[in-house]
Short mmCIF file of C-alpha atoms in Angstrom, two decimals:
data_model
loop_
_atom_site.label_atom_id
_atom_site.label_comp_id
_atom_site.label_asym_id
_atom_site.label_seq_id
_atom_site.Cartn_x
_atom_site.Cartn_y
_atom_site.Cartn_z
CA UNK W 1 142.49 49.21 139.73
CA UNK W 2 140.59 52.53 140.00
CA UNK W 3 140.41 52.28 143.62
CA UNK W 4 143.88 52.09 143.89
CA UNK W 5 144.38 55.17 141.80
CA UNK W 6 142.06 56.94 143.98
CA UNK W 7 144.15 56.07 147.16
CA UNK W 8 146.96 56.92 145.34
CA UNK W 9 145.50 60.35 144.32
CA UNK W 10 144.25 61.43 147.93
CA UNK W 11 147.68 60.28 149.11
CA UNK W 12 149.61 63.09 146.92
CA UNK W 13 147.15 65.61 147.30
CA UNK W 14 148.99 67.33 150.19
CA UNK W 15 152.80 67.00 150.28
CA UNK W 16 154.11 65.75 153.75
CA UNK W 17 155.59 69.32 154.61
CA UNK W 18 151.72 70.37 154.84
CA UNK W 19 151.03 68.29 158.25
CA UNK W 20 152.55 67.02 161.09
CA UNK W 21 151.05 63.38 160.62
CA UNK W 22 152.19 63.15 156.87
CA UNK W 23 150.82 61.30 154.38
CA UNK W 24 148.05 58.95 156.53
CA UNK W 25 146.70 62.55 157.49
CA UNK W 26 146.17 63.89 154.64
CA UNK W 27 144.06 60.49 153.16
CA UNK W 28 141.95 61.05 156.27
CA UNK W 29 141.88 64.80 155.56
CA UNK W 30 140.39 63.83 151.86
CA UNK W 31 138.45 61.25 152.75
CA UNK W 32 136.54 63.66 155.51
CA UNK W 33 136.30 66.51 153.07
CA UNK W 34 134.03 63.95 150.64
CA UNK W 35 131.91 62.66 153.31
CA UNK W 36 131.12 65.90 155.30
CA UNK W 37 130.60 67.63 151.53
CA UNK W 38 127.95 64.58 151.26
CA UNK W 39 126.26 65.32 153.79
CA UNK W 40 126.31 68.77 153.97
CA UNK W 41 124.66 68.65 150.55
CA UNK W 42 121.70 67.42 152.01
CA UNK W 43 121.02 70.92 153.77
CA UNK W 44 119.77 73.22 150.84
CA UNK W 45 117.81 76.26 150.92
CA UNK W 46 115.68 77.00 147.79
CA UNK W 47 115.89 80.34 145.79
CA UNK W 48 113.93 80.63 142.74
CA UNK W 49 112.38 78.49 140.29
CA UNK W 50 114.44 74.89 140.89
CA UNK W 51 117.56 76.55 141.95
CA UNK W 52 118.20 75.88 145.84
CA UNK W 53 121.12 76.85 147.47
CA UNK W 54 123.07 73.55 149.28
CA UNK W 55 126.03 73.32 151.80
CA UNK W 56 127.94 70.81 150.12
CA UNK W 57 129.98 73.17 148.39
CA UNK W 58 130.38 75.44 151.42
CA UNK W 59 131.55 72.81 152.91
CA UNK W 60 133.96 71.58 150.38
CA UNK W 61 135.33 75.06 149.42
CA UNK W 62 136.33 76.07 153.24
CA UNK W 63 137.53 72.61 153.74
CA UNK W 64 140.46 72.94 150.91
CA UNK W 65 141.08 76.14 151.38
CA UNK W 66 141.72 75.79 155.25
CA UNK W 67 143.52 72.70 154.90
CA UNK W 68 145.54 74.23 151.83
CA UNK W 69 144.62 71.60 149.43
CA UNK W 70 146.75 72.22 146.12
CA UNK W 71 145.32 70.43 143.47
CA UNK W 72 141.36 70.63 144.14
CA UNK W 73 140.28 70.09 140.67
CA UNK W 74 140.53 65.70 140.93
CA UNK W 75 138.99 65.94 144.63
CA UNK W 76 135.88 68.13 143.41
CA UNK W 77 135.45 65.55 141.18
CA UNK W 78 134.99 62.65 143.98
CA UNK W 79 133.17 64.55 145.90
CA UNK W 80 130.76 65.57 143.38
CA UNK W 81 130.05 62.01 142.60
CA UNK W 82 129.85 61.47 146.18
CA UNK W 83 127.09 64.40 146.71
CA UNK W 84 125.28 62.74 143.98
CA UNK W 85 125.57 59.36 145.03
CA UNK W 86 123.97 60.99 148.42
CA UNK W 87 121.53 62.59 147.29
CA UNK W 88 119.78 59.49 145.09
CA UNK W 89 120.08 57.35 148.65
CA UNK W 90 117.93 59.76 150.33
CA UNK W 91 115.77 60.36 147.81
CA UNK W 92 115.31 56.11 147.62
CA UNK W 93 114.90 55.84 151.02
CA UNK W 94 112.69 58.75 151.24
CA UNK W 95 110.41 56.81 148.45
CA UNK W 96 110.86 59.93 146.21
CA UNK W 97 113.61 58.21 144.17
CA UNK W 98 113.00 59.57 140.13
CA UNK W 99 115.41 58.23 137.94
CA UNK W 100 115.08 61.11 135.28
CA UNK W 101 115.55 63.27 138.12
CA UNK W 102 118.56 61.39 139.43
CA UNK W 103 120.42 61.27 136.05
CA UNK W 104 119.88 65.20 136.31
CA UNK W 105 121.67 65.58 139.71
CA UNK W 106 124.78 64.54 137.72
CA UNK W 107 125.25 67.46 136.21
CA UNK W 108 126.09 68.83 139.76
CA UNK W 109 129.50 67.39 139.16
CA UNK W 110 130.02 69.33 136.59
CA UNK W 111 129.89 72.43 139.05
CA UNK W 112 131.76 71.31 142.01
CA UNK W 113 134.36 71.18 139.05
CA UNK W 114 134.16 73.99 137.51
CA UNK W 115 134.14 75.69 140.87
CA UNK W 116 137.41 74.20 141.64
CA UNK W 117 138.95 75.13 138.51
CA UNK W 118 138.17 78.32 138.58
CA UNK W 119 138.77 78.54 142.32
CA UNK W 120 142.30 77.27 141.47
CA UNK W 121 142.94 79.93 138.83
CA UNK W 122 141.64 82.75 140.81
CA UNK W 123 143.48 81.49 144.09
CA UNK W 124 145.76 79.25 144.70
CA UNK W 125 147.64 79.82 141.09
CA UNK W 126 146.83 83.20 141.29
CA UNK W 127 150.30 84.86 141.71
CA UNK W 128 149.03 88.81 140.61
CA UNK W 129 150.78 91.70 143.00
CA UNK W 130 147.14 92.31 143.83
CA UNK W 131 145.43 89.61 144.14
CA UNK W 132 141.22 89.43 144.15
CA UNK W 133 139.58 89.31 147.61
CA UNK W 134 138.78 85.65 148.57
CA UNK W 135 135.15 86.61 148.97
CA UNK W 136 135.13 88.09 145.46
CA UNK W 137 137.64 84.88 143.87
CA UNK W 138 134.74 82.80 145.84
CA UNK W 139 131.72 84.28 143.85
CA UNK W 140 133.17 84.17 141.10
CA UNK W 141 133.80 80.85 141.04
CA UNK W 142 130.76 79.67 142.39
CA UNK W 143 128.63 81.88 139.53
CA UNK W 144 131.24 80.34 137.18
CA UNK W 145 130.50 76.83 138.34
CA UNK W 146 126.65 77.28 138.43
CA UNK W 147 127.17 79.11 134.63
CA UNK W 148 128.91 75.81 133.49
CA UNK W 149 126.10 73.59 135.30
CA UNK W 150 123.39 75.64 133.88
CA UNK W 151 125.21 75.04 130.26
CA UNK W 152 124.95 71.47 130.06
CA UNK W 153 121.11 71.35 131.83
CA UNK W 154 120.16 73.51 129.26
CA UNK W 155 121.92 71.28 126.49
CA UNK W 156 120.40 68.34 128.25
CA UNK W 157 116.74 69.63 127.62
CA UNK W 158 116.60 70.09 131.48
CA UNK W 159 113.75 72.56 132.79
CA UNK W 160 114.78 72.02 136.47
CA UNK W 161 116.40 75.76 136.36
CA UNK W 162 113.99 77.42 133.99
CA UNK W 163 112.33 79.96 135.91
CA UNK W 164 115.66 80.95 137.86
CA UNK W 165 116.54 84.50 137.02
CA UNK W 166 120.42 85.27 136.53
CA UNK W 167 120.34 87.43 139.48
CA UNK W 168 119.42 84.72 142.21
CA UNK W 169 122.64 82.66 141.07
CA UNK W 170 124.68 85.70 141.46
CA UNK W 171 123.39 86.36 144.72
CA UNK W 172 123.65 82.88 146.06
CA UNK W 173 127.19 82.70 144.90
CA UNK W 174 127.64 85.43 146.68
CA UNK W 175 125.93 84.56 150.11
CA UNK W 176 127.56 81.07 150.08
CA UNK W 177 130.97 83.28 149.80
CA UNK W 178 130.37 85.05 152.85
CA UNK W 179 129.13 81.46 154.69
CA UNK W 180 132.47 79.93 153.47
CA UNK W 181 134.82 82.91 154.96
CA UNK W 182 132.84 82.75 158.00
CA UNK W 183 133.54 78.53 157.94
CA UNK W 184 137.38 78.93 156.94
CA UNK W 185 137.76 81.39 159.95
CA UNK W 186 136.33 78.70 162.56
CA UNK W 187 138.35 76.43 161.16
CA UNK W 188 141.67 78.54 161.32
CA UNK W 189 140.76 79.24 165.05
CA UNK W 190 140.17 75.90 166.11
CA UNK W 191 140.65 73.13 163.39
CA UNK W 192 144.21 74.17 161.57
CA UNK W 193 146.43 75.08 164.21
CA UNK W 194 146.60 71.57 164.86
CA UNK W 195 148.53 70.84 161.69
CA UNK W 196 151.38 72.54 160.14
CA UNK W 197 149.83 74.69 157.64
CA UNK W 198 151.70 77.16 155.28
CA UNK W 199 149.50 80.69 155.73
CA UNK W 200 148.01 81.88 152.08
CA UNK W 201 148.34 85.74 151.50
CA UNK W 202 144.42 85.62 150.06
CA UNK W 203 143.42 84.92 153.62
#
């Protein structure tokens, strides 16, 4: 059953050395990650044109990388689907429910995973003597994962980010970089010293 694949998934997503509770933790750990991303998503501040900028991914993002999640890629995927999922129910129960508007918010998976891809490659598998500056690896992969999103609206005959100029994704990538270092720092002062956490050199 797919459930059970899921449950399976969250359970190997951190190896037991990672916390002190072991394996139970680090369900909870994924299982918190997708709900706060959820909700997070509902706070957005628009940009330009139909591009806003939401705290899902913030969210997300400083989540994995303070709790030194290694395999992201499978888990941006859930919680994509959950952000989606989210945003439809408020948009039902705020009586401006659209369903050619909702089958567009699906594409937002697309760049929560390409986010954590390239987050992966720039970060976590990044093994260079000099490696980029998380704020910089965090741009990039946000303007990556937006570039891939915007892709696929545009192949989809979506206008939703027609009037967005290239510049206002770059900057938003880069202003939800900053928010994101700023998040992971709380978190390493009063969130992760309660588990066993390996330190990464990018931080």
């Amino acid at each position: 059953r797919w459930q059970s694949k899921i449950i399976f998934y969250l359970k190997q997503e951190n190896d037991h050395e990672s916390f002190f509770y072991g394996k139970e933790c680090a369900v909870s750990i994924n299982i918190l990650i997708v709900i706060l991303s959820a909700l997070a998503s509902n706070i957005s501040f628009p940009v330009a044109g139909g591009f806003r900028i939401t705290m899902g991914i913030v969210v997300f993002i400083a989540a994995i990388h303070a709790f030194r999640i290694k395999r992201p890629v499978i888990l941006s995927v859930i919680t994509g689907i959950a952000v989606v999922l989210m945003r439809i129910l408020v948009e039902y129960f705020m009586g401006s429910f659209d369903p050619v508007v909702a089958s567009g918010h699906f594409l937002e998976v697309a760049f929560y995973m390409g986010y954590a891809i390239i987050y992966s490659a720039t970060v976590i598998n990044n093994n260079s003597t000099y490696p980029l500056p998380l704020v910089a690896a965090l741009t990039l992969s946000d303007a990556g994962g937006n570039v891939i999103e915007f892709m696929l609206r545009s192949i989809a005959h979506d206008q939703a980010w027609d009037q967005t100029p290239l510049i206002a994704i770059l900057l938003a990538a880069a202003v939800r970089a900053v928010i994101i270092v700023i998040l992971v720092w709380i978190l390493d002062q009063y969130v992760t010293p309660k588990f066993n956490i390996e330190r990464s050199r990018h931080d």
